[in-house]
Coordinates of C-alpha atoms and ligand atoms in Angstrom, one line a residue:
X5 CA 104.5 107.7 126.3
X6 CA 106.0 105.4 124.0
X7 CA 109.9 104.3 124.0
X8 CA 111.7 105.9 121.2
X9 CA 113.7 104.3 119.1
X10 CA 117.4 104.2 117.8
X11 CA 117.3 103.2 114.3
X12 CA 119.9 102.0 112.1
X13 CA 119.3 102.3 108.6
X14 CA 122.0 100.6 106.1
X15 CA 121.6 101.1 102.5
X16 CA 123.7 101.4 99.2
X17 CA 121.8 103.9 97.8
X18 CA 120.2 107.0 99.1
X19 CA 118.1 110.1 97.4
X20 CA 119.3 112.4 96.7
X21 CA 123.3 111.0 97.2
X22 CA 122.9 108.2 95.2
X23 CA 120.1 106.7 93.3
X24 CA 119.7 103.9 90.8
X25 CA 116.1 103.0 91.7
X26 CA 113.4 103.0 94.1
X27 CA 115.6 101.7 96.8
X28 CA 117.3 105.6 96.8
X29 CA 114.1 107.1 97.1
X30 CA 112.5 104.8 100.2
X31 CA 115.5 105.6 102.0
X32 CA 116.0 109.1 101.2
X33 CA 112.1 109.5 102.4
X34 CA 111.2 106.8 105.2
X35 CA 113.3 108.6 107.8
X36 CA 111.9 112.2 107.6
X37 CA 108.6 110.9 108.9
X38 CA 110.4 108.4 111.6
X39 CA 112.1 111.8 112.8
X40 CA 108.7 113.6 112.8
X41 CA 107.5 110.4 115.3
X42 CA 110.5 111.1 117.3
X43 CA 112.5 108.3 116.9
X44 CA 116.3 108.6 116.8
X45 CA 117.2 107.8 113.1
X46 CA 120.6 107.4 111.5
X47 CA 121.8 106.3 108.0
X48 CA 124.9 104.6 106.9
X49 CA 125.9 104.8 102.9
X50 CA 129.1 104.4 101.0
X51 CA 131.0 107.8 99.5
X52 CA 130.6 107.1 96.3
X53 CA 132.6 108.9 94.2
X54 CA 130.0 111.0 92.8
X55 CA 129.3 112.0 96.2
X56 CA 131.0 115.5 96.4
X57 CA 132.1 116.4 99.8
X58 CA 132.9 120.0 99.4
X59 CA 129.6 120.8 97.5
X60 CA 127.6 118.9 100.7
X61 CA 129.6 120.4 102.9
X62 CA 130.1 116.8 104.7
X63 CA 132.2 117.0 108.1
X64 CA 135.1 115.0 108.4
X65 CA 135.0 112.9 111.5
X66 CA 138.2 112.8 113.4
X67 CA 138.5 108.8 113.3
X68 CA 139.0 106.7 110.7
X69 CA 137.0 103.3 111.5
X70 CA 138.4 100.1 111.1
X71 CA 136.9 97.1 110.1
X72 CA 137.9 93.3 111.0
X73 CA 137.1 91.4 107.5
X74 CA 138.3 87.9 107.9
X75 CA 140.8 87.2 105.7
X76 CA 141.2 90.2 104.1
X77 CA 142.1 91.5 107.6
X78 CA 141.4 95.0 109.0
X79 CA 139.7 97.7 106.7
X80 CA 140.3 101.6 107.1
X81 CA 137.8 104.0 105.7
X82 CA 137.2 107.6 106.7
X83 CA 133.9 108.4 107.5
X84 CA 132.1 112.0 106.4
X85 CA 129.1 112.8 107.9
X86 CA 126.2 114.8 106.5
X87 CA 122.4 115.8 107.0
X88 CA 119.5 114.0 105.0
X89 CA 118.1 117.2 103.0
X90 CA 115.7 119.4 105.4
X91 CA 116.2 117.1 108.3
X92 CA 118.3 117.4 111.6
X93 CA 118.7 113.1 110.7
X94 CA 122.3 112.1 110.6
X95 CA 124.0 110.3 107.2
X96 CA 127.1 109.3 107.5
X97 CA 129.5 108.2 104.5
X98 CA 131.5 105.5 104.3
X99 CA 134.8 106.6 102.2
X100 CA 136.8 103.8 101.1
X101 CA 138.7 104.4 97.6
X102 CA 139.4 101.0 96.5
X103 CA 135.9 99.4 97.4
X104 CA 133.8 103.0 96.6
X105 CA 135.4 105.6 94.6
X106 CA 134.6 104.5 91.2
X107 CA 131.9 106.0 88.9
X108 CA 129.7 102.9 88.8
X109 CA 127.6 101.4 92.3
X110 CA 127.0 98.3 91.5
X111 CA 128.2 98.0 87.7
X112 CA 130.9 98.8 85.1
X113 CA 130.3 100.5 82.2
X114 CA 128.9 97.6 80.1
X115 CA 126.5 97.0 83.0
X116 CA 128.6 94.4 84.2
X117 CA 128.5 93.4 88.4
X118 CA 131.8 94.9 90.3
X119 CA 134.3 91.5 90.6
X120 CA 134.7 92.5 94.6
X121 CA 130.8 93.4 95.0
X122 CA 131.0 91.2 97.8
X123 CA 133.9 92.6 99.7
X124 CA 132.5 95.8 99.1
X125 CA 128.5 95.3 100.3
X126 CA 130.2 93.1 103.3
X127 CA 132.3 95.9 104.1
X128 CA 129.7 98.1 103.9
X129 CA 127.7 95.8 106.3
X130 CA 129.6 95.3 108.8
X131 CA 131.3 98.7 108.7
X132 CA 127.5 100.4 109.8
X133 CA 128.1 98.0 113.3
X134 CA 131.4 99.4 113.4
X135 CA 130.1 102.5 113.2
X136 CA 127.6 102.5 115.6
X137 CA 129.6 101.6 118.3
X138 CA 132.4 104.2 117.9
X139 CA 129.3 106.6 118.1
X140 CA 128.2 105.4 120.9
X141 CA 124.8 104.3 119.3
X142 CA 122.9 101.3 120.7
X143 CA 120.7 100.8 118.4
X144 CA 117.1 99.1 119.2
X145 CA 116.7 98.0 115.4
X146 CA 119.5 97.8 112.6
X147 CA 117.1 98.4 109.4
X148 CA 118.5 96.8 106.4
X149 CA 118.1 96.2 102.9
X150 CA 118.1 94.0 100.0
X151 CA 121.2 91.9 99.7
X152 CA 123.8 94.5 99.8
X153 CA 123.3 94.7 103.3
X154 CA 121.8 91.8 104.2
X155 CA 124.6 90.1 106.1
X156 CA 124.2 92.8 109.2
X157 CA 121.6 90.5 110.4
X158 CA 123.7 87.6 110.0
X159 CA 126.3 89.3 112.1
X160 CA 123.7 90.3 114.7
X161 CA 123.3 87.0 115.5
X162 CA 127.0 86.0 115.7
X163 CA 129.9 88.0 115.3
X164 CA 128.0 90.7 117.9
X165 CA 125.7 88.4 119.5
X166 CA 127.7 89.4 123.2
X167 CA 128.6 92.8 122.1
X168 CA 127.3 95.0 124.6
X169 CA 126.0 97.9 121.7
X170 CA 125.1 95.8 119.3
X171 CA 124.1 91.9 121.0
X172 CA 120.5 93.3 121.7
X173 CA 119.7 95.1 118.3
X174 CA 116.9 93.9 116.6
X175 CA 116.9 94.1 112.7
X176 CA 114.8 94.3 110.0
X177 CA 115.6 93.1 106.4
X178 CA 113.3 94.7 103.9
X179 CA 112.9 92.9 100.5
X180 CA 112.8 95.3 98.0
X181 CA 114.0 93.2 95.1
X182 CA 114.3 89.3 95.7
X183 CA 115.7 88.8 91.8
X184 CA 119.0 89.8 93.2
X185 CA 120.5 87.8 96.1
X186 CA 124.1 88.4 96.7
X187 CA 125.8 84.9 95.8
X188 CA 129.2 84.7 95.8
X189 CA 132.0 82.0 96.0
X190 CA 132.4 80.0 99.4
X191 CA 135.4 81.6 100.2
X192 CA 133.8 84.9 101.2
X193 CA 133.1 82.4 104.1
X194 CA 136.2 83.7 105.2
X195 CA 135.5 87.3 105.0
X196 CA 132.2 87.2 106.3
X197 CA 134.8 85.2 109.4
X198 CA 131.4 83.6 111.4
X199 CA 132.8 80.2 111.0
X200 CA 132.3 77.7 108.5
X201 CA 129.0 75.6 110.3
X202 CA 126.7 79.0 108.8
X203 CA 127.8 77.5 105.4
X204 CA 124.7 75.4 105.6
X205 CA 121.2 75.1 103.7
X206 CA 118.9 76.7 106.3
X207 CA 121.1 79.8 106.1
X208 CA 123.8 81.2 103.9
X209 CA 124.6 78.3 101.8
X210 CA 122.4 78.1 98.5
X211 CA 123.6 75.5 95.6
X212 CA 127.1 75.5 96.9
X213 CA 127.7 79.3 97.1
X214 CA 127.2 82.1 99.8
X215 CA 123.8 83.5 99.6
X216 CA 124.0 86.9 101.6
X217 CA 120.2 87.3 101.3
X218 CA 118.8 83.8 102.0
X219 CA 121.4 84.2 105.4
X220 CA 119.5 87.8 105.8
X221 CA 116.3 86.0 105.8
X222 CA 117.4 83.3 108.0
X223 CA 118.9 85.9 110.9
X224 CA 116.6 89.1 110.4
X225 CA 114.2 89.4 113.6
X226 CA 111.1 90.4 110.8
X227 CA 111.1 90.9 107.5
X228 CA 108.9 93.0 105.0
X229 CA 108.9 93.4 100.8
X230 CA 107.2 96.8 99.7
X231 CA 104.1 95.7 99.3
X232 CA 101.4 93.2 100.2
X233 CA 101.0 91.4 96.9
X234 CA 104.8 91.0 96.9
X235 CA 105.1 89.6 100.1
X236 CA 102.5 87.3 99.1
X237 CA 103.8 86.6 95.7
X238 CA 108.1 85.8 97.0
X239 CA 106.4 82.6 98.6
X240 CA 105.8 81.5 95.2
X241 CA 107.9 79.4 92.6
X242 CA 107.2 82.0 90.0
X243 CA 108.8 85.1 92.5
X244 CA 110.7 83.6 94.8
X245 CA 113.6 82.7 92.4
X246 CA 114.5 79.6 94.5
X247 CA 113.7 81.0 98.0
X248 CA 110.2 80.4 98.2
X249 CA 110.8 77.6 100.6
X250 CA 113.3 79.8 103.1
X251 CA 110.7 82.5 102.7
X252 CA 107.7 80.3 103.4
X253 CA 109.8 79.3 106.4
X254 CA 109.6 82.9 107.7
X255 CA 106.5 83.5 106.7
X256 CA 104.9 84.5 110.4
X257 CA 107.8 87.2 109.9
X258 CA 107.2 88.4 107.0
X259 CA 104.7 91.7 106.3
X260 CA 104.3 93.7 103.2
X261 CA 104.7 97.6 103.3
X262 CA 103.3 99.4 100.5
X263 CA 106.0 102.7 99.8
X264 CA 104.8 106.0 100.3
X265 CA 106.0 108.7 98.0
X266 CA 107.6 111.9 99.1
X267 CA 105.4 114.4 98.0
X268 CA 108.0 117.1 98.3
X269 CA 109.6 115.7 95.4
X270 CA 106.8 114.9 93.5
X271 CA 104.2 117.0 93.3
X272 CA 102.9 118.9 90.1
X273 CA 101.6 121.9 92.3
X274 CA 105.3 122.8 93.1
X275 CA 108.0 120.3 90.8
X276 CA 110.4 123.2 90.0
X277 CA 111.5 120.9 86.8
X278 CA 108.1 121.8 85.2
X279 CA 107.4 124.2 82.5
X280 CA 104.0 124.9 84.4
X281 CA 102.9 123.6 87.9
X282 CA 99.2 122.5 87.8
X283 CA 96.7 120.6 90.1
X284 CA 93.2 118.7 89.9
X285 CA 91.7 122.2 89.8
X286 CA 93.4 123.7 86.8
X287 CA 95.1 121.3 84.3
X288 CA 96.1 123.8 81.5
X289 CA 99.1 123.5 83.3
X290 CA 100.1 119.9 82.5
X291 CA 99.0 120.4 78.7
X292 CA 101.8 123.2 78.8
X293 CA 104.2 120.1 80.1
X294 CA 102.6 117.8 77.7
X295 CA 103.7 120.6 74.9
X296 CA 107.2 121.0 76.5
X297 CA 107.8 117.3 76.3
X298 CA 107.2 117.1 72.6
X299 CA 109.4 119.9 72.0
X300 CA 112.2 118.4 73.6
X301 CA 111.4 114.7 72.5
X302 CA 111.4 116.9 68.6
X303 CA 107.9 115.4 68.0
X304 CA 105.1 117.0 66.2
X305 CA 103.1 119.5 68.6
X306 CA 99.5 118.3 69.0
X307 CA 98.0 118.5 72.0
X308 CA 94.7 115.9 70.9
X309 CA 98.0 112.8 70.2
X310 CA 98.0 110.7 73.8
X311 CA 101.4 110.5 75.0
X312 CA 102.8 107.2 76.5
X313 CA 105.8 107.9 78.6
X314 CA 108.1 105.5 80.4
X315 CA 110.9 105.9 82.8
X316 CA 112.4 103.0 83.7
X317 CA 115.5 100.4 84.8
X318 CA 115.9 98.9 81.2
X319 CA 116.0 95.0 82.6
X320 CA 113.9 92.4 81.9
X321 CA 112.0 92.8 85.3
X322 CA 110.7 95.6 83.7
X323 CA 108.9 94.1 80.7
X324 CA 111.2 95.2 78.0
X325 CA 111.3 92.0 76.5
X326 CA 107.3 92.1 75.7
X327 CA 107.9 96.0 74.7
X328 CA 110.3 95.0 72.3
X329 CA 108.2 92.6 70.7
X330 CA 105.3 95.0 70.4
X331 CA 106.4 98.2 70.4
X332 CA 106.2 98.6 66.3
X333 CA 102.5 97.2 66.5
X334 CA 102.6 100.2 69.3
X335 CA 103.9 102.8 66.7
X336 CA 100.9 102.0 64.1
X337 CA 98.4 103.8 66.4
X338 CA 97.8 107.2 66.7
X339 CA 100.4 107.8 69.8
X340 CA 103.5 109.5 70.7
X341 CA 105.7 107.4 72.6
X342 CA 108.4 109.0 75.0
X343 CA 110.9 106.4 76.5
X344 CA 113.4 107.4 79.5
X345 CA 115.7 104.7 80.5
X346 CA 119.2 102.9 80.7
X347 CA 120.4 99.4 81.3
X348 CA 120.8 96.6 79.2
X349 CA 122.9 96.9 76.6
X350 CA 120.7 95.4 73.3
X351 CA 117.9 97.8 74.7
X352 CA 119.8 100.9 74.1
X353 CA 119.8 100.4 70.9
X354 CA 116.7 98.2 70.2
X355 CA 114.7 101.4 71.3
X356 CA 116.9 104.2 70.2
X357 CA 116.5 102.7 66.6
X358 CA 112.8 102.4 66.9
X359 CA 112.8 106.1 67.6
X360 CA 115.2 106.8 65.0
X361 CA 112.8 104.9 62.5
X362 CA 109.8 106.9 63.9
X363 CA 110.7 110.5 64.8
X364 CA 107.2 111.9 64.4
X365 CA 106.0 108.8 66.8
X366 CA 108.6 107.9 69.2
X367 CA 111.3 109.7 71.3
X368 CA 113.8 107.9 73.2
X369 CA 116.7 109.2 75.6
X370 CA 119.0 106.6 77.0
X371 CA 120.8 107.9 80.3
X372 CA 119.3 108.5 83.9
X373 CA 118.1 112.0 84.4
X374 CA 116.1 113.0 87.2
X375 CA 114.9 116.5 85.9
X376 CA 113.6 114.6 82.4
X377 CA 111.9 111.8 85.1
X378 CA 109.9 114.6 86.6
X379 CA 108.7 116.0 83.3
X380 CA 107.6 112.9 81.7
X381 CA 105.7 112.0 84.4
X382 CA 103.8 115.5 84.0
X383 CA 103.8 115.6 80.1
X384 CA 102.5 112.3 79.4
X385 CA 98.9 111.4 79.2
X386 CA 99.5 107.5 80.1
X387 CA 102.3 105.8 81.9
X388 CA 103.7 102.7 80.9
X389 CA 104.8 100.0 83.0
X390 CA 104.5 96.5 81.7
X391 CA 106.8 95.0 84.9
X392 CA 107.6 90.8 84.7
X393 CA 107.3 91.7 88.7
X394 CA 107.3 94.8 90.7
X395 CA 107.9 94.5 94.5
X396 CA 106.5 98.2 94.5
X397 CA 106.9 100.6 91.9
X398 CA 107.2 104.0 92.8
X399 CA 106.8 105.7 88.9
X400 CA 103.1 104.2 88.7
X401 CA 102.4 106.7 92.3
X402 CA 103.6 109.1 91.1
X403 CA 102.0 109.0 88.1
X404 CA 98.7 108.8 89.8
X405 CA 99.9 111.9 91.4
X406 CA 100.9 113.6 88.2
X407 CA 97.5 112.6 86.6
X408 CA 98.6 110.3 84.0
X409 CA 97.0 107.2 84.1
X410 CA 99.0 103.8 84.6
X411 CA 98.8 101.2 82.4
X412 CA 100.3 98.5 84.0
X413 CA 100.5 94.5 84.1
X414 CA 98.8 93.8 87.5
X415 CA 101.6 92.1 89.3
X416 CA 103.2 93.0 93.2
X417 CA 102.6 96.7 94.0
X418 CA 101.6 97.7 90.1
X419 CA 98.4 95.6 91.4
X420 CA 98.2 96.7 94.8
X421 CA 98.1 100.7 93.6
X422 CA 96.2 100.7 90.8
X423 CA 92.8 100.0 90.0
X424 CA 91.4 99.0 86.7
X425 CA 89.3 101.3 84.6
X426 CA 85.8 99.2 84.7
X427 CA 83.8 100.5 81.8
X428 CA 80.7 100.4 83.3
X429 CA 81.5 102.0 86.3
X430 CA 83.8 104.0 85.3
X431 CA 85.7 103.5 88.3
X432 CA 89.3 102.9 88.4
X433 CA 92.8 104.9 88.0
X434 CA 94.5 102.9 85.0
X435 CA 94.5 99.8 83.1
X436 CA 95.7 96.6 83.7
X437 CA 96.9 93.6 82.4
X438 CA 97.6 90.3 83.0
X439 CA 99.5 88.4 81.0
X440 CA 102.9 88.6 80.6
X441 CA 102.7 89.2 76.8
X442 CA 103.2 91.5 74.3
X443 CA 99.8 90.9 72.9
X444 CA 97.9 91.4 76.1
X445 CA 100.6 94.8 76.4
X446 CA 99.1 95.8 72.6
X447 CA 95.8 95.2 73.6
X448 CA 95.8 97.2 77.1
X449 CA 97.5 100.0 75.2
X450 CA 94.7 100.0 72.3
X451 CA 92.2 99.9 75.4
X452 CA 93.8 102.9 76.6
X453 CA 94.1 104.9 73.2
X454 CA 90.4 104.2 72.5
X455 CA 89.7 105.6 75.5
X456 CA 91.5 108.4 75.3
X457 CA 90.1 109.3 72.0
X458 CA 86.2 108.5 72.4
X459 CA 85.7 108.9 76.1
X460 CA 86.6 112.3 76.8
X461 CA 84.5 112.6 79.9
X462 CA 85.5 109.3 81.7
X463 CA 89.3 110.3 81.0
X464 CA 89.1 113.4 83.0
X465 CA 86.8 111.5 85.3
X466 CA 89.5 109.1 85.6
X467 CA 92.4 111.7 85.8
X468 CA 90.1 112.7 89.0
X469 CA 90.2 109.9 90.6
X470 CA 93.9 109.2 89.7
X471 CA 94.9 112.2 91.3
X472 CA 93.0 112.4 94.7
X473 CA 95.1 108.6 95.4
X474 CA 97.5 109.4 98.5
X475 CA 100.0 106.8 99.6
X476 CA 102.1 109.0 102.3
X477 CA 105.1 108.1 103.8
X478 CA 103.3 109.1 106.7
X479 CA 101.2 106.1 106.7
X480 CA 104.0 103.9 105.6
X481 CA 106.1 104.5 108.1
X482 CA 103.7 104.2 111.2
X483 CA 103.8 100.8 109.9
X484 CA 107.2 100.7 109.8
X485 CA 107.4 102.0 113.2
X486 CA 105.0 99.0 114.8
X487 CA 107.5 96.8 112.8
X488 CA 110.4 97.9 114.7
X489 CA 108.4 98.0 118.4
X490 CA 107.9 94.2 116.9
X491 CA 110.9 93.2 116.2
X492 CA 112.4 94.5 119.6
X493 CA 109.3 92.8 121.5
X494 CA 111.0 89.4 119.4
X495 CA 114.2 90.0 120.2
X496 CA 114.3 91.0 124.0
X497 CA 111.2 89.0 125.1
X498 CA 108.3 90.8 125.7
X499 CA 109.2 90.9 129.5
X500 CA 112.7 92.9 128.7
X501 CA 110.8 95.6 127.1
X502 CA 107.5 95.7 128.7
X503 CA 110.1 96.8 131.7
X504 CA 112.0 99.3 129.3
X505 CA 109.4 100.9 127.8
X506 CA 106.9 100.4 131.1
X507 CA 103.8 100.0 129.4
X508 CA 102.4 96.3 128.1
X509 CA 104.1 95.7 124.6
X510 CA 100.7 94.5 123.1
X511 CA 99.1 97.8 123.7
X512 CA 101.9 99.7 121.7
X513 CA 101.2 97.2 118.7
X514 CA 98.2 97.3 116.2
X515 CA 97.7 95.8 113.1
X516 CA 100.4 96.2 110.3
Ligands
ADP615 P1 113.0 100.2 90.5 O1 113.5 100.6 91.9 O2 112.8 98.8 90.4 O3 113.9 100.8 89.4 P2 110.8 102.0 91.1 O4 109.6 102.4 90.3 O5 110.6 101.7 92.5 O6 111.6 100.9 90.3 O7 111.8 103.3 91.1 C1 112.4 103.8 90.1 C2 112.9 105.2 90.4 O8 114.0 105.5 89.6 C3 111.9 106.3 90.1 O9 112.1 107.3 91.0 C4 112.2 106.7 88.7 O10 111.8 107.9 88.4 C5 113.7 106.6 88.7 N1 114.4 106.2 87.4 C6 114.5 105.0 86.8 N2 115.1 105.1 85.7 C7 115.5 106.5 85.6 C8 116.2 107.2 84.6 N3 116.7 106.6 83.5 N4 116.3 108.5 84.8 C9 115.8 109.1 85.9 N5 115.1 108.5 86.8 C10 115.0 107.2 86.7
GLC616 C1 113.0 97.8 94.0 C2 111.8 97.4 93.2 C3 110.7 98.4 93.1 C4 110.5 99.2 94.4 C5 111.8 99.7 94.9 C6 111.7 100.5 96.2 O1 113.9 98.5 93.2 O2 112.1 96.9 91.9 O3 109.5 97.8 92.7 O4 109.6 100.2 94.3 O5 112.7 98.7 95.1 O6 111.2 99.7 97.2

């Protein structure tokens, strides 16, 4: 028998509560199959104020928590606890008006960052440790992510370093997005209250400002990025975005995870958003989706037309730059194009009023909607995904699930998942491309058109083969489990835990 675990899992987003991205869905996902292992799981989220209380049925709990902040001095919040969807797990809310009840989670309307984004992400931070111990929770491992709460680690190490719930906690900082870093004016020096000497270059200090996630990097026990390609690929001028070197530093630490997919969510056999469930079996099902989507996209019925579809963050990570460029080249072949997405501002429109020009070609609906998500990913033939970088990518998995082939530039996880259609072969379960260009994005999407029209075989060959891809959570997060037995073994010494857990450390750990 194995030690169990108490996990700590901070994030600023979590499915189905609140979502902007991938992040929401890892987090909504990862702990189900940590609670099937057995492991003592709990999660820690703001109360945004989307987040309705009464409709959850969240339970008050009788304390309000207090929080020392430096400067700013201490910080109240209420804290509401509720269940992650069909789990016993624990998820407790965070409810702080000033810092969380506003529509936005990280932006204003005009897509602008919060002014107090870092009061409210260190709050955040170091209100999870707060938490903790007025639960009575010792944690073994604090899991954290991305920058928002990438200072817990940081206060591991010094604020809590003697605490006698939180001095031995291990953490874990997973990368899922290494673009944004969390930099902030020096003063937050004062917040963050560790002491001035951690304003230095090997840890939160970058070019003069605070750098919450280069001081996550610096203080996390391990660290992962949500894939292997990724991990590989931050080490590098060209994806690091100037942390390369403090990565590199870590990089004995440093593993890649590819994300699973919660195949509750996303599955065509039972998606209620569907007009028709289908499977590898019997796919008249997805032509009825296919039909649906060009009905509510107002273009032409026609089941021989390929449909492109995209869902996506509009921001430049996500190639809309080279779209841009080509996307009228795109409209002169014999496609439909179907475009779900919101973010920057000049995109909106730059899209909406190539649809506008093209109604019989191209649909585009600027907003976030989860149900629409679900039904482009079933309606579409292809799925488009022309990333700068993508640490993982969750759209181009489920895609594979949903039987509509990626076409994606082969960079980070969009590498790692896919595999390119070889002609000869015909192995493979999209296309690929590589350079960042809107000539090689025409080109790939020609590739793909042509094949759709004149290879009618290898497409449903390749829709096979697309859809029999499984990347479970419940794979993922074995190897998020070894992480954490890791990351204790570093933190304790292996002699502290080969005592606690009676058994030789080594033996619990294989391969990641
Ligand atoms: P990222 O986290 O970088 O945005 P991922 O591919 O990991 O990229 O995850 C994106 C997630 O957000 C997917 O679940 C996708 O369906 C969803 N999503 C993105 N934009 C929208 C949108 N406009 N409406 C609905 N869902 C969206
Ligand atoms: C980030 C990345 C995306 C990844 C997601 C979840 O938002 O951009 O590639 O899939 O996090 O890890």
């Amino acid at each position: 028998m194995t030690k169990k675990l108490n996990v700590l899992i901070v994030a600023s987003e979590v499915f189905p509560f609140a979502k902007t991205g991938g992040l929401a869905d890892v987090i909504g996902a990862l702990p189900k199959e940590l609670e099937k292992m057995g492991h003592d799981v709990r999660v820690v989220m703001p109360r945004y104020y989307s987040i309705d209380k009464d409709k959850l049925g969240l339970k008050y709990l009788d304390h309000p928590l207090g929080t020392p902040m430096g400067i700013v001095g201490e910080v109240w919040c209420g804290v509401y606890e509720g269940k992650l969807p069909n789990t016993n797990i624990s998820i407790y809310f965070l409810e702080h008006d000033d810092y969380f009840g506003r529509a936005g989670i990280y932006n204003d309307e005009n897509g602008s960052g919060f002014l107090d984004n870092d009061n409210r992400f260190v709050f955040l931070s170091k209100a999870s440790l707060q938490l903790s111990k007025m639960l009575n929770f010792k944690p073994d491992v604090v899991h954290v992510n991305d920058w928002q709460t990438a200072a817990i680690p940081t206060f591991l190490n010094t604020t809590y370093r003697h605490d006698p719930m939180l001095g031995e906690a291990a953490s874990l900082l997973t990368i899922h997005n290494m673009q944004h870093q969390g930099n902030f004016y020096p003063g937050l020096m004062d917040v963050l209250d560790i002491g001035w000497e951690h304003f230095n270059f090997l840890s939160l200090e970058r070019d003069d400002q605070v750098n919450l996630l280069k001081g996550g990097i610096y203080h996390s026990t391990l660290i992962n990025t949500v894939s292997e390609g990724y991990a590989k690929e931050i080490q590098t001028g060209e994806h690091g975005w100037g942390l390369e070197g403090v990565v590199r530093e870590r990089s004995n630490d440093l593993y890649g995870i590819v994300n699973g997919i919660d195949y509750d969510e996303w599955n065509p056999e039972t998606d209620k958003y569907l007009a028709a469930n289908y499977s590898h079996n019997d796919l008249s099902g997805k032509a009825k989706c296919k039909q649906d989507l060009q009905e509510i996209f107002g273009l032409p019925i026609d089941p021989n037309v390929p449909v492109i579809g995209m869902v996506s963050r509009l921001a430049k990570q996500k190639g809309i730059d080279i779209l841009a460029e080509a996307i009228y080249g795109l409209l002169d072949f014999d496609i439909q194009i179907i475009m779900l997405g919101t973010g920057e501002v000049w995109s909106h429109f730059y899209f909406g009023k190539a649809a506008h020009y093209f109604p019989r070609k191209m649909g585009c609906y600027v907003g976030y909607n989860n149900e629409l998500a679900h039904k482009i990913e079933a309606g579409s033939d292809f799925f488009l995904m022309p990333s700068r970088f993508e640490p993982c990518g969750l759209n181009q998995i489920y895609s594979l699930r949903y039987g509509t082939l990626p076409i994606v530039r082969a960079t980070g996880g969009l590498n790692d998942t896919i595999e390119n259609y070889n002609e000869e072969t015909e192995e493979g379960t999209g296309f690929k491309f590589n350079d960042m260009s809107a000539h090689a994005l025409y080109n790939t999407v020609g590739w793909a058109t042509y094949t759709y029209y004149n290879r009618k075989n290898t497409m449903n060959k390749l829709i096979q083969q697309a859809m029999s891809k499984r990347f479970t959570w419940e794979d993922s997060a074995k190897k998020y489990e070894n992480l954490y037995y890791r990351s204790v073994e570093k933190r304790l010494g292996l002699d502290k835990y080969k005592q606690d857990i009676g058994v030789p450390v080594k033996q619990l750990i294989t391969s990641v």
